[in-house]
PDB file of C-alpha atoms in Angstrom:
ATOM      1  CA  UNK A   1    -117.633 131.548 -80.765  1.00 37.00           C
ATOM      2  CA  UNK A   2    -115.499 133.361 -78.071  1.00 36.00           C
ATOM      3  CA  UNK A   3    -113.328 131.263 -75.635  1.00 40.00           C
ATOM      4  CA  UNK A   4    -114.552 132.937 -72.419  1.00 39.00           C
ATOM      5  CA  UNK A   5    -118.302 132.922 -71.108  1.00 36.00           C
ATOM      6  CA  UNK A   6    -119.804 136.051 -70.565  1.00 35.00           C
ATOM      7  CA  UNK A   7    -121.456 137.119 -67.240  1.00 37.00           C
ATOM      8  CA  UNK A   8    -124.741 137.910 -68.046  1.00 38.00           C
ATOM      9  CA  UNK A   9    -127.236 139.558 -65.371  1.00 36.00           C
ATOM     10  CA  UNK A  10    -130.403 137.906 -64.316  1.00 38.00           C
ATOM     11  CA  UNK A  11    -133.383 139.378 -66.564  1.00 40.00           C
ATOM     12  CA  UNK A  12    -135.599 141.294 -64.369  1.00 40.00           C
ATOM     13  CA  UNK A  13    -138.561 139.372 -63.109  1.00 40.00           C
ATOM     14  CA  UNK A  14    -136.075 136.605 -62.808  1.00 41.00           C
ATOM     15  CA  UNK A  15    -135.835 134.575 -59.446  1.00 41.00           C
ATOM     16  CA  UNK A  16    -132.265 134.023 -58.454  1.00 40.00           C
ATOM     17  CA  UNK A  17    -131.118 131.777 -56.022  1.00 43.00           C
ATOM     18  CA  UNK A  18    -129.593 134.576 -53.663  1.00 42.00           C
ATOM     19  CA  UNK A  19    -131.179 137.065 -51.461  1.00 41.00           C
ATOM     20  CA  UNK A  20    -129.791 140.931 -52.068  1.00 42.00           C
ATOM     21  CA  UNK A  21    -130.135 142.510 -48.492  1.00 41.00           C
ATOM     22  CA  UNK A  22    -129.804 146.538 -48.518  1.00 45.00           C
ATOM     23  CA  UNK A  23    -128.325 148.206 -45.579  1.00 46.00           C
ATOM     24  CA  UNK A  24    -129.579 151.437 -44.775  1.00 52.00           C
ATOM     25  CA  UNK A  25    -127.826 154.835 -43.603  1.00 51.00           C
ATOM     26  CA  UNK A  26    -127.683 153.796 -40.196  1.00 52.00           C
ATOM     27  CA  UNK A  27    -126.619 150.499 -40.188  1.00 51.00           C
ATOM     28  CA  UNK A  28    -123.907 151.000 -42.386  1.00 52.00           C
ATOM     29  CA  UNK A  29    -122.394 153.968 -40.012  1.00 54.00           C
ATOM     30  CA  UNK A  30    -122.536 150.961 -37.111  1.00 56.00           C
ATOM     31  CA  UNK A  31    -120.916 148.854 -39.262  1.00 54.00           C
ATOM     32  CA  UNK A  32    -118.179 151.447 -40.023  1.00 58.00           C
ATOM     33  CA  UNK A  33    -117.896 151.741 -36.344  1.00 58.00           C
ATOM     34  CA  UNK A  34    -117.723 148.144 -35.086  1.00 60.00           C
ATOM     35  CA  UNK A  35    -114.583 147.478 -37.438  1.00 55.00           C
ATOM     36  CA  UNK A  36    -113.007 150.768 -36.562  1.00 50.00           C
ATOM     37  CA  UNK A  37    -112.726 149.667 -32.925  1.00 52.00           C
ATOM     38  CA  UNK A  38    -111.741 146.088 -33.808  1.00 55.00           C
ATOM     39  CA  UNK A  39    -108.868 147.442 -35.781  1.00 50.00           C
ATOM     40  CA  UNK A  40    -107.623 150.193 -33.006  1.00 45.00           C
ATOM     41  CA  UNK A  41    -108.048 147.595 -30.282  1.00 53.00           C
ATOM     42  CA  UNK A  42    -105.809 144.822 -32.663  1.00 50.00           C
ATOM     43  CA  UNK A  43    -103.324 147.484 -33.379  1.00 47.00           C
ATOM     44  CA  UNK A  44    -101.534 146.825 -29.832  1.00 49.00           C
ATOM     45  CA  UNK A  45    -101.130 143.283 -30.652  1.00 47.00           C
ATOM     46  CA  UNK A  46    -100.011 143.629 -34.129  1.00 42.00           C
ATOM     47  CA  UNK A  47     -96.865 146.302 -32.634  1.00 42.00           C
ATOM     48  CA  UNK A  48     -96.084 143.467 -30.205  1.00 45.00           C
ATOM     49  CA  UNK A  49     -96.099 141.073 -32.606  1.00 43.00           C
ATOM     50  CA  UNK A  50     -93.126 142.542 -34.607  1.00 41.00           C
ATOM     51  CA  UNK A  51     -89.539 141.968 -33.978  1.00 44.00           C
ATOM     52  CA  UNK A  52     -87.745 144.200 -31.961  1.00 42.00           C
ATOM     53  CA  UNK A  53     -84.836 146.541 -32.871  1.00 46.00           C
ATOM     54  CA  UNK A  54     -81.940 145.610 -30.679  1.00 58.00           C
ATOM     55  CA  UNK A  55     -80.115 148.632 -29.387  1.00 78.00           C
ATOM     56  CA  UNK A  56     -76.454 149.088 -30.014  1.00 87.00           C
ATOM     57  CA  UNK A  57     -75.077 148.884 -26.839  1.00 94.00           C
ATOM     58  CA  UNK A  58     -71.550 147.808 -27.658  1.00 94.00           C
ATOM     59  CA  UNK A  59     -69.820 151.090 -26.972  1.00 98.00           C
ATOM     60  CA  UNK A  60     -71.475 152.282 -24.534  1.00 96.00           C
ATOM     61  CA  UNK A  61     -71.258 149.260 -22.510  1.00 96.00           C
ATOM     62  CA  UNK A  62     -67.320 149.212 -23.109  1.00 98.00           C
ATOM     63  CA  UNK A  63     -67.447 152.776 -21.662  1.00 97.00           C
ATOM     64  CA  UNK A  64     -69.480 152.292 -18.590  1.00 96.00           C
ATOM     65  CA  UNK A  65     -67.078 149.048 -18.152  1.00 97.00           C
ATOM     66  CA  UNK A  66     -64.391 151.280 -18.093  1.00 97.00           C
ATOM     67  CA  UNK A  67     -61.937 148.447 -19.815  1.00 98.00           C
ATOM     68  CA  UNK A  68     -61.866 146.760 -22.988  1.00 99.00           C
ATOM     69  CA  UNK A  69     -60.036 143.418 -24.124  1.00 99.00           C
ATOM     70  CA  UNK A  70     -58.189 143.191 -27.247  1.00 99.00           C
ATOM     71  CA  UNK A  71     -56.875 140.786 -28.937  1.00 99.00           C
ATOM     72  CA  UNK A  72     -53.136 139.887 -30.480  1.00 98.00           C
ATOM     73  CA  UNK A  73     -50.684 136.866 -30.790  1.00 96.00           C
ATOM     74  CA  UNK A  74     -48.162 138.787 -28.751  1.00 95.00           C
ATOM     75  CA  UNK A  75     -45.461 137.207 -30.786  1.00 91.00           C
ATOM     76  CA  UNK A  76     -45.613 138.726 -34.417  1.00 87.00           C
ATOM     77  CA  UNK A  77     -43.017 141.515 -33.489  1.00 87.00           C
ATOM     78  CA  UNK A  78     -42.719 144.929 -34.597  1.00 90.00           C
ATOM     79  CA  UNK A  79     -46.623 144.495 -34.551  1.00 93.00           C
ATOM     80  CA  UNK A  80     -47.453 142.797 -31.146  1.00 96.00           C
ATOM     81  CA  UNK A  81     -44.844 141.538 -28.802  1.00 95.00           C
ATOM     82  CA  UNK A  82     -43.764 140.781 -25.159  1.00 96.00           C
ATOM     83  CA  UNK A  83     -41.390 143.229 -23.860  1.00 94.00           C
ATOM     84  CA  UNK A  84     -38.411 143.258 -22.003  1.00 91.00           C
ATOM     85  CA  UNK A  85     -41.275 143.532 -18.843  1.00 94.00           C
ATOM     86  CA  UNK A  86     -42.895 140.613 -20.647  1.00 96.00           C
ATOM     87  CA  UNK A  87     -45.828 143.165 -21.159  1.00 97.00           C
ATOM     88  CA  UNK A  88     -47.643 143.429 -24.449  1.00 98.00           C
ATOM     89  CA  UNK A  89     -45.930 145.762 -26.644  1.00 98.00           C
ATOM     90  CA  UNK A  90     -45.447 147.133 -31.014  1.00 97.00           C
ATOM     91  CA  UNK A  91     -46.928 149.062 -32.979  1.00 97.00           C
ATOM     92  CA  UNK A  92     -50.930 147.032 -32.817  1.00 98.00           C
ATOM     93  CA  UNK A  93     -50.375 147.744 -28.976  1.00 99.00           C
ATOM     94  CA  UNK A  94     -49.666 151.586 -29.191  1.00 99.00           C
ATOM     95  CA  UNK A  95     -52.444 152.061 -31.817  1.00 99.00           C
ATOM     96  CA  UNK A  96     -54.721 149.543 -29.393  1.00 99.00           C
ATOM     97  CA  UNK A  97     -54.164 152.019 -26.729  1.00 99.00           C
ATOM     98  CA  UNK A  98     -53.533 155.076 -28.273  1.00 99.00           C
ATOM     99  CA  UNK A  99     -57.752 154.646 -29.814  1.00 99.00           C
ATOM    100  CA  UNK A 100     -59.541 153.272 -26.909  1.00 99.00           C
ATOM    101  CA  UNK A 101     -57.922 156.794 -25.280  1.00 98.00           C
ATOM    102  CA  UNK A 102     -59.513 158.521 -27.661  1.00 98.00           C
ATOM    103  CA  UNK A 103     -62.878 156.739 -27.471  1.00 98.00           C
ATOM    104  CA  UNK A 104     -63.385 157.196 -23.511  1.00 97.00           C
ATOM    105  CA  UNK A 105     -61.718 153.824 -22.350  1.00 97.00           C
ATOM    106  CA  UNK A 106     -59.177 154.357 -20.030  1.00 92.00           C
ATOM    107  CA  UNK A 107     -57.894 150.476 -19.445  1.00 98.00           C
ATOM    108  CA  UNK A 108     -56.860 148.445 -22.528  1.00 98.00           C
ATOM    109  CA  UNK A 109     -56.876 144.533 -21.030  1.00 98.00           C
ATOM    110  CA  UNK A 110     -54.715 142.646 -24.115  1.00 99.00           C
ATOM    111  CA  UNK A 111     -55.638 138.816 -24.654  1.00 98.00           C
ATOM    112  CA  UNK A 112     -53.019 136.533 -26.606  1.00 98.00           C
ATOM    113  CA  UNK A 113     -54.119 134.252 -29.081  1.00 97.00           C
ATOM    114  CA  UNK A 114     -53.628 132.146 -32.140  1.00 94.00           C
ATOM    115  CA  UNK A 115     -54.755 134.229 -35.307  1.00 91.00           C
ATOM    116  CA  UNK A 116     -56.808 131.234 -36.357  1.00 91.00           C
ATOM    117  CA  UNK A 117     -58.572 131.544 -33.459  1.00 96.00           C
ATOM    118  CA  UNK A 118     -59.399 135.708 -33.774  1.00 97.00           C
ATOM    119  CA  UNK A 119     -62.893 134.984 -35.303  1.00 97.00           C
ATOM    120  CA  UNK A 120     -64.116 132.415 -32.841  1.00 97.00           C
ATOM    121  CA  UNK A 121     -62.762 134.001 -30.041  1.00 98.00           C
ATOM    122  CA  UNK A 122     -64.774 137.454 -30.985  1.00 97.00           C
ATOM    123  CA  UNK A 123     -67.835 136.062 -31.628  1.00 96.00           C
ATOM    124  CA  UNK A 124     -67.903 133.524 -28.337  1.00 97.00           C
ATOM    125  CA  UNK A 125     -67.360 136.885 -26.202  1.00 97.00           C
ATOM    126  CA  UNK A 126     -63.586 135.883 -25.098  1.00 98.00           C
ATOM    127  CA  UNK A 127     -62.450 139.287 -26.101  1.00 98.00           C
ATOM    128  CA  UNK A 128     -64.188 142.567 -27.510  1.00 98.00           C
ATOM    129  CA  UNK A 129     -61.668 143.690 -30.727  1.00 99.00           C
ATOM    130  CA  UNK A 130     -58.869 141.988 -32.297  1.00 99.00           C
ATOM    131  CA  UNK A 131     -56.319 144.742 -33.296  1.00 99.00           C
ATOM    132  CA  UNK A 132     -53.900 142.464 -35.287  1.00 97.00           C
ATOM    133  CA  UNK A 133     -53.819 144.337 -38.516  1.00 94.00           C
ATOM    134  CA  UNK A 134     -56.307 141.666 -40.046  1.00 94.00           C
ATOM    135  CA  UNK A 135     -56.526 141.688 -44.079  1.00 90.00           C
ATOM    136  CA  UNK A 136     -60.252 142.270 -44.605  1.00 92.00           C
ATOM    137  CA  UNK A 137     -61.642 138.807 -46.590  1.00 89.00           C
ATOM    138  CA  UNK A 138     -64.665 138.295 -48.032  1.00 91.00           C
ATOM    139  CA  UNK A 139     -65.491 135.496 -46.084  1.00 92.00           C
ATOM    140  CA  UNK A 140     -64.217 137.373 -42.492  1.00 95.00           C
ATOM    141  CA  UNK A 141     -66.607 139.916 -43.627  1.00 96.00           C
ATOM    142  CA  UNK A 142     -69.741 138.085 -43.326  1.00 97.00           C
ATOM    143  CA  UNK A 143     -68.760 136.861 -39.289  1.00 98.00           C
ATOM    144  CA  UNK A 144     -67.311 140.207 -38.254  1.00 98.00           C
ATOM    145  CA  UNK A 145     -66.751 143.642 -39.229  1.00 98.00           C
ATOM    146  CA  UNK A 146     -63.823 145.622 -40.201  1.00 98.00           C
ATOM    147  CA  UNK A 147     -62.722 149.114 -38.947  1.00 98.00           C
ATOM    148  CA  UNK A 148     -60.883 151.449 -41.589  1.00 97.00           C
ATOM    149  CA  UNK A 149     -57.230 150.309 -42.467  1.00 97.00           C
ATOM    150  CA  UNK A 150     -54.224 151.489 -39.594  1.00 98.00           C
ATOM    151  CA  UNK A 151     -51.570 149.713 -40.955  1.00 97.00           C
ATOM    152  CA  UNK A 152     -50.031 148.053 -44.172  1.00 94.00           C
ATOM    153  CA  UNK A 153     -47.560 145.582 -45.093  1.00 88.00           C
ATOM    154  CA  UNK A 154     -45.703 144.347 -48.120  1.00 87.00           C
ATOM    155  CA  UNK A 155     -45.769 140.331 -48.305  1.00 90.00           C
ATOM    156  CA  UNK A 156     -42.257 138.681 -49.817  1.00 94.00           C
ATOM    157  CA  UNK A 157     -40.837 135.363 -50.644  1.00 98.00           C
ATOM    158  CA  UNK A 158     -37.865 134.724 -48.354  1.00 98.00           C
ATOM    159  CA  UNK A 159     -35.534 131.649 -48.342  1.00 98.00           C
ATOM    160  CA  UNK A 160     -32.622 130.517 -47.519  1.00 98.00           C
ATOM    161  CA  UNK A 161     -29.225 132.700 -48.036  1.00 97.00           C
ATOM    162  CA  UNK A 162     -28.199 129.455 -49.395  1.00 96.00           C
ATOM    163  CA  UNK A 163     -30.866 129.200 -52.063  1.00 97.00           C
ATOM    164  CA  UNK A 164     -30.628 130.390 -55.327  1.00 96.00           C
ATOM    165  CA  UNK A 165     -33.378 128.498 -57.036  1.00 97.00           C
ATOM    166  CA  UNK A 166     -35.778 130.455 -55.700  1.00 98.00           C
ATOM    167  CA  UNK A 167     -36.435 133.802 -57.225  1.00 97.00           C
ATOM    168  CA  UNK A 168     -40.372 134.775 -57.503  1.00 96.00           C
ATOM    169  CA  UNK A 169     -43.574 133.039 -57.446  1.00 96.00           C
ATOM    170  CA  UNK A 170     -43.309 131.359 -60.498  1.00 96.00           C
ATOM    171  CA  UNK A 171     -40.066 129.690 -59.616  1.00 98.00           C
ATOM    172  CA  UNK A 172     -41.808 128.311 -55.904  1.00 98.00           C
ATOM    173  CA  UNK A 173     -43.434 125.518 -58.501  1.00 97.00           C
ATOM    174  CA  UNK A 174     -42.387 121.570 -57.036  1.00 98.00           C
ATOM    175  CA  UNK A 175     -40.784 123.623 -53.915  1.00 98.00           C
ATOM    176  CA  UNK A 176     -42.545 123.812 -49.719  1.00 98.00           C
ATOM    177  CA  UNK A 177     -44.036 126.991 -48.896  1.00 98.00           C
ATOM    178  CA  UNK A 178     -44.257 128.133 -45.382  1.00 98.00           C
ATOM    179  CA  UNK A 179     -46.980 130.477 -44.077  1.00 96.00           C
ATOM    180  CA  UNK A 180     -48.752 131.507 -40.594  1.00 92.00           C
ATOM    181  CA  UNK A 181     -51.950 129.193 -39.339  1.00 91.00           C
ATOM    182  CA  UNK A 182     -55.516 130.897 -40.910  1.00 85.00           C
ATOM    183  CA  UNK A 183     -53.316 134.183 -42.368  1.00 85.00           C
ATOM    184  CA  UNK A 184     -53.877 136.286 -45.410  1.00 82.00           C
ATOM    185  CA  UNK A 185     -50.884 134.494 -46.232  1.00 89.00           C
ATOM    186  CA  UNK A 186     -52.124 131.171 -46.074  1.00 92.00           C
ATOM    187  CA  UNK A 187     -54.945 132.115 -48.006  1.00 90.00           C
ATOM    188  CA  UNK A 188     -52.852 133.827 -51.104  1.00 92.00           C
ATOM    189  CA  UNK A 189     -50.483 130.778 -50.872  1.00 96.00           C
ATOM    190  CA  UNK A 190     -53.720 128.160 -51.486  1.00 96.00           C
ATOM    191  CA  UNK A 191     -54.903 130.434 -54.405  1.00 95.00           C
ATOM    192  CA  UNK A 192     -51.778 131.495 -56.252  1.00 96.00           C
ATOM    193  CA  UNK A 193     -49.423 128.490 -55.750  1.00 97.00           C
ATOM    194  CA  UNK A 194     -51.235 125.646 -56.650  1.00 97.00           C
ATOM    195  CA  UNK A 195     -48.083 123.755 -57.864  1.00 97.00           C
ATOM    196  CA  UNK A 196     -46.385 124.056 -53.952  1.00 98.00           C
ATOM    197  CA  UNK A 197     -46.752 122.034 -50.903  1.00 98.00           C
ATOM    198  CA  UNK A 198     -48.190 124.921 -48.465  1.00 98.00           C
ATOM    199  CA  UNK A 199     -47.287 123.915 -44.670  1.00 98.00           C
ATOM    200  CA  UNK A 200     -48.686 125.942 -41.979  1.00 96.00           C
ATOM    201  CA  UNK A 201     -47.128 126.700 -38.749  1.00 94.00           C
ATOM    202  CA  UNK A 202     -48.965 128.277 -35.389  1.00 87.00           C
ATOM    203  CA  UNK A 203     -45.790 130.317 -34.797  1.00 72.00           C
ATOM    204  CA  UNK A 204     -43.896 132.876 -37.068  1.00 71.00           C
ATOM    205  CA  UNK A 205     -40.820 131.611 -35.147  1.00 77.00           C
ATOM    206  CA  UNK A 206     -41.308 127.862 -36.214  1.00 90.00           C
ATOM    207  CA  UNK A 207     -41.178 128.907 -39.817  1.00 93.00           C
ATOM    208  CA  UNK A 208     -37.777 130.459 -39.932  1.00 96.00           C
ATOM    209  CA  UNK A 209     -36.403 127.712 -37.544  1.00 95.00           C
ATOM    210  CA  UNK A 210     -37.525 125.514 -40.348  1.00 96.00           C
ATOM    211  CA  UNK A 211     -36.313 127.779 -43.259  1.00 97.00           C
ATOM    212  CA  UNK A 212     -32.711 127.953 -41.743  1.00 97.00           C
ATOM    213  CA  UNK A 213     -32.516 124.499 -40.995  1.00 96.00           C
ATOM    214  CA  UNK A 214     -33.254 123.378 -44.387  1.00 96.00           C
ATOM    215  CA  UNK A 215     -37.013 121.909 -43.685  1.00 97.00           C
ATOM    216  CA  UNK A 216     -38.502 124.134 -45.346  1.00 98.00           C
ATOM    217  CA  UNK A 217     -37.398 125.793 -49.210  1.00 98.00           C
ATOM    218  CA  UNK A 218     -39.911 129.218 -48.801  1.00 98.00           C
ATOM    219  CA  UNK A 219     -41.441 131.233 -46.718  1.00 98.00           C
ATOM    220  CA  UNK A 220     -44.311 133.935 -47.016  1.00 97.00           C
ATOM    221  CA  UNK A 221     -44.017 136.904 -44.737  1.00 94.00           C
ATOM    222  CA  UNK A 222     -44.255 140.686 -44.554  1.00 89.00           C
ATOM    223  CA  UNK A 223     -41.083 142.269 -45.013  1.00 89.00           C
ATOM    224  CA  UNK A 224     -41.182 144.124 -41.547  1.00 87.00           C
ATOM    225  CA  UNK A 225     -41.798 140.516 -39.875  1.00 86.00           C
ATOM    226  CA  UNK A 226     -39.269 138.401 -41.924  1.00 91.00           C
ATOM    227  CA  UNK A 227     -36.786 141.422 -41.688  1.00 88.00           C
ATOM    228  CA  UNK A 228     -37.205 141.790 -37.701  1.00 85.00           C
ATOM    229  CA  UNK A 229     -36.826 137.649 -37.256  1.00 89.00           C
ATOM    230  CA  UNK A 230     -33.750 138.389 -39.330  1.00 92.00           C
ATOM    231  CA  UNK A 231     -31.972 140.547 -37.598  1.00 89.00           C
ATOM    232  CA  UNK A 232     -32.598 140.055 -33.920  1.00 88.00           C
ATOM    233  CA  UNK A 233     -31.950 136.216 -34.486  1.00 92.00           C
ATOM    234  CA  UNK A 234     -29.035 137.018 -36.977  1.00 95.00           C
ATOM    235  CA  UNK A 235     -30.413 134.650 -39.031  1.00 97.00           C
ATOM    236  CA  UNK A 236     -29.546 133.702 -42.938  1.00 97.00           C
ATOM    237  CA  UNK A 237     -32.221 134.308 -44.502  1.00 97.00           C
ATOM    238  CA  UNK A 238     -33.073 136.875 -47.389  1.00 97.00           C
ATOM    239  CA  UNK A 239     -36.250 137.827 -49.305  1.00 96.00           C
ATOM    240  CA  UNK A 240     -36.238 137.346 -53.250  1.00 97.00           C
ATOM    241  CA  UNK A 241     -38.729 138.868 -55.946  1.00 93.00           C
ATOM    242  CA  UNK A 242     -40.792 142.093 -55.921  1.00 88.00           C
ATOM    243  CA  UNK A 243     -43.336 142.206 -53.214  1.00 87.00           C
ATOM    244  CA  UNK A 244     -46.345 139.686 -53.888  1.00 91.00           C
ATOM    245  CA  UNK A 245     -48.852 141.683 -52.415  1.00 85.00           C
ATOM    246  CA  UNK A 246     -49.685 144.954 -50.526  1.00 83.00           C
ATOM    247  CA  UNK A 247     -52.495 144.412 -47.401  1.00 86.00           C
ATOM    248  CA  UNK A 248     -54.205 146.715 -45.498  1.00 94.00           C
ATOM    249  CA  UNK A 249     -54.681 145.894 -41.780  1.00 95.00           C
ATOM    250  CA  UNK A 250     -57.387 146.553 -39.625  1.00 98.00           C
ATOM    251  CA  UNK A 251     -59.198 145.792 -36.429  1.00 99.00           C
ATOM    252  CA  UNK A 252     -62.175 143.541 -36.646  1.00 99.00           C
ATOM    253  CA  UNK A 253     -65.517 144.035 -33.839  1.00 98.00           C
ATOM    254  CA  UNK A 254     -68.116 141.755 -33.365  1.00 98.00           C
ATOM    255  CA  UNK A 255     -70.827 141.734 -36.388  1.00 97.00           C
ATOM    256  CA  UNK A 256     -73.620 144.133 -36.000  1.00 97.00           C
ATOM    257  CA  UNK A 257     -71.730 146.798 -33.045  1.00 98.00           C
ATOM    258  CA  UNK A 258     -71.915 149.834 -35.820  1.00 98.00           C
ATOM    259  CA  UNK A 259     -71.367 152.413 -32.414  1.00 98.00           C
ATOM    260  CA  UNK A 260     -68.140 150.847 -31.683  1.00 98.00           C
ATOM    261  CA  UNK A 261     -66.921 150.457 -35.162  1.00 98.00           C
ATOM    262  CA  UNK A 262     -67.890 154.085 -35.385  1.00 98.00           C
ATOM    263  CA  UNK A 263     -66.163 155.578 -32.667  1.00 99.00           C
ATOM    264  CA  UNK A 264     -62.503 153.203 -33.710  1.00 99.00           C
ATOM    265  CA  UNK A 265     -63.034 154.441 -37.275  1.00 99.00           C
ATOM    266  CA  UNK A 266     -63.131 158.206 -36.519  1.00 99.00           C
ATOM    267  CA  UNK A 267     -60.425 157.648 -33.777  1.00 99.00           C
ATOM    268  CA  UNK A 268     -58.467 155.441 -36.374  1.00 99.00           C
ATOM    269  CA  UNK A 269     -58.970 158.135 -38.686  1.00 98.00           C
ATOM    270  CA  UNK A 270     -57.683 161.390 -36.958  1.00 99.00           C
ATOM    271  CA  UNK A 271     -54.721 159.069 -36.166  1.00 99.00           C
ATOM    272  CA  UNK A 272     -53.821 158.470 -39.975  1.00 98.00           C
ATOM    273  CA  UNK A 273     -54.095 162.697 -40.006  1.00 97.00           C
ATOM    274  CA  UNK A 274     -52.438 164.041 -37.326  1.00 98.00           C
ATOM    275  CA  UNK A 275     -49.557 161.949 -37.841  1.00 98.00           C
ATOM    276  CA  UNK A 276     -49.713 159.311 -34.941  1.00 98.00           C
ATOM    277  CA  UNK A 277     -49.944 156.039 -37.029  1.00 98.00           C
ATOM    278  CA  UNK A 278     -46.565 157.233 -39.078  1.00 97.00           C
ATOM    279  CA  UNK A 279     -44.986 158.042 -35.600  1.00 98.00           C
ATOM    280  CA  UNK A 280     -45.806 154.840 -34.300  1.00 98.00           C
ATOM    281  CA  UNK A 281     -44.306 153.285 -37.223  1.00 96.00           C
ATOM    282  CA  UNK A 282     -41.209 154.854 -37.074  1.00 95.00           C
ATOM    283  CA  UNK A 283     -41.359 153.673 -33.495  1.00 96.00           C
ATOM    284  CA  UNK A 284     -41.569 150.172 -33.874  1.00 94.00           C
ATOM    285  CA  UNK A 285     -41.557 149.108 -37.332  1.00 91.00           C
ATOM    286  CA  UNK A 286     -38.766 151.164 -38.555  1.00 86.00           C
ATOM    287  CA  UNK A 287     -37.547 154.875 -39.045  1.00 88.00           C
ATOM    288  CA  UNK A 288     -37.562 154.372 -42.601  1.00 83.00           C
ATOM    289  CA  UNK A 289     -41.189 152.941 -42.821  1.00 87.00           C
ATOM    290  CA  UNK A 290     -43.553 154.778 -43.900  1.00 89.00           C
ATOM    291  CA  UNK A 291     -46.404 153.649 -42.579  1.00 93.00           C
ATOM    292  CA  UNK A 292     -49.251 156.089 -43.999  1.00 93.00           C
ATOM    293  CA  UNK A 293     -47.504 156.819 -47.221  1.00 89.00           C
ATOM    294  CA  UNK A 294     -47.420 152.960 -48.071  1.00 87.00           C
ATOM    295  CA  UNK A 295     -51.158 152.308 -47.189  1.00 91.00           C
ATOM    296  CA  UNK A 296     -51.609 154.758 -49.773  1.00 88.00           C
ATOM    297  CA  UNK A 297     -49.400 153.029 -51.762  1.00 80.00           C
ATOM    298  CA  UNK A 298     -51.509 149.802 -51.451  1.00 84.00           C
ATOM    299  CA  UNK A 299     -52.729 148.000 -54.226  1.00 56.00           C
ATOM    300  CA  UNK A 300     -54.904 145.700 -52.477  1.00 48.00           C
ATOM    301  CA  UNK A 301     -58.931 147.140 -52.908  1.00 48.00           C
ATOM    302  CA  UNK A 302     -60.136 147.542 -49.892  1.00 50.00           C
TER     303      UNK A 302
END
């Protein structure tokens, strides 16, 4: 005996307890038509009904504005400084300005702040980019997005002239480790050093107060950064070991503003060819930086 019943069909003659109705020609046609309309008059309501594409507005609106605010700390020199006119200056300022040129905005407005406080600040509105040479993160990724890579630096250990204890990452085990507030820095320190005390300071100048004064065993900083603090503050401090890492900096935009990311990345771009980032290197990094030739040096994926 099979499992399943069959379906038979009611033996002619049979009485079954439904009545078959059979539509002619014509009614069927009116049928046809009746649902036809229905559907084309509930079409309307069913394109309504769907969620609209938002335009991308964000560069266009930055254009018709006619100024754009970017974001820096204003005190990470050779990158972004106050001048001897206490206005914003380095090399994130010239590249800042030297774009937004290229894009069709004339003004450049620049807006200090704390680089914890880069991806809040973007996404509230406070500002409209951050060009701070930000290390693109997985987790920065899915708040904002990142423009192609203008800049590159080389991160080092540096202590004390003092200090000979110190010599590379493994030897930082049992010792204080200084880095910058929400940093690429910070980050590497938490993941790599798990056998340091990791302190972190709001101000690249607090750390080397701290280093020379004995406070603090280590630091991790980019060699351009820990080399300028050096030698405009004559301080004594030195870096030890072979660079830890290599990171690519960029300029982050508000999640989702594709046009404007566009427009920096092609500006960003013929920059990196025609020579401008490496003479804006040699301008405020160093003459003996060089600026494009490390990015392509850079071992960090990006």
């Amino acid at each position: 005996m099979n499992d399943h019943t069959s379906a038979r069909t009611p033996a002619a003659g049979r009485k079954s307890g439904h009545t078959n109705l059979v539509l002619g020609p014509s009614t069927r046609t009116a049928a046809r038509r009746r649902a036809f309309i229905t559907a084309l008059m509930a079409a309307p309501a069913l394109l309504m009904a769907l969620p609209a594409q938002a335009a991308d507005n964000s560069l266009n609106d930055l254009r018709q504005r006619g100024v754009v605010r970017v974001a820096n700390t204003q005190t990470s020199p050779p990158w972004s400084f106050l001048g001897q006119d206490n206005a914003p200056a380095g090399y994130d300022v010239a590249v800042a300005r030297e774009m937004f040129r290229r894009i069709g905005i004339p003004k450049v407005e620049f807006v200090a702040d704390k680089f914890k406080n880069f991806i809040e600040g973007i996404n509230t509105g406070k500002y409209d980019v951050v060009v701070n040479s930000l290390a693109k993160t997985p987790d920065r990724e899915k708040v904002v997005d990142f423009t192609v890579p203008y800049a590159v630096q080389d991160f080092r250990i540096w202590v004390n002239e003092k200090n000979q204890d110190i010599r590379d990452a493994a030897t930082l085990k049992g010792h204080s480790v200084g880095v910058s507030a929400g940093t690429s820095n910070e980050l590497w320190a938490r993941r790599n050093l798990p056998d340091s005390e990791i302190r972190t300071y709001e101000g690249g100048g607090f750390l080397y107060n701290d280093l020379v004064s004995g406070r603090l065993d280590s630091v991790i900083d980019s060699y351009v950064h820990g080399n300028s603090v050096r030698t405009v503050n004559k301080l004594p401090v030195k870096p030890v070991g072979e660079p830890l890492v290599y990171s690519l900096g960029a300029a982050i935009v508000p999640k989702g503003a594709a046009a404007l990311r566009e427009a920096m990345d092609k500006a960003l771009t013929d920059m990196r060819a025609d020579g401008t980032l490496e003479r804006f290197g040699h301008e405020y990094v160093g003459t003996d930086y060089d600026m494009v030739g490390n990015m392509n040096k850079a071992t960090k994926a990006w």
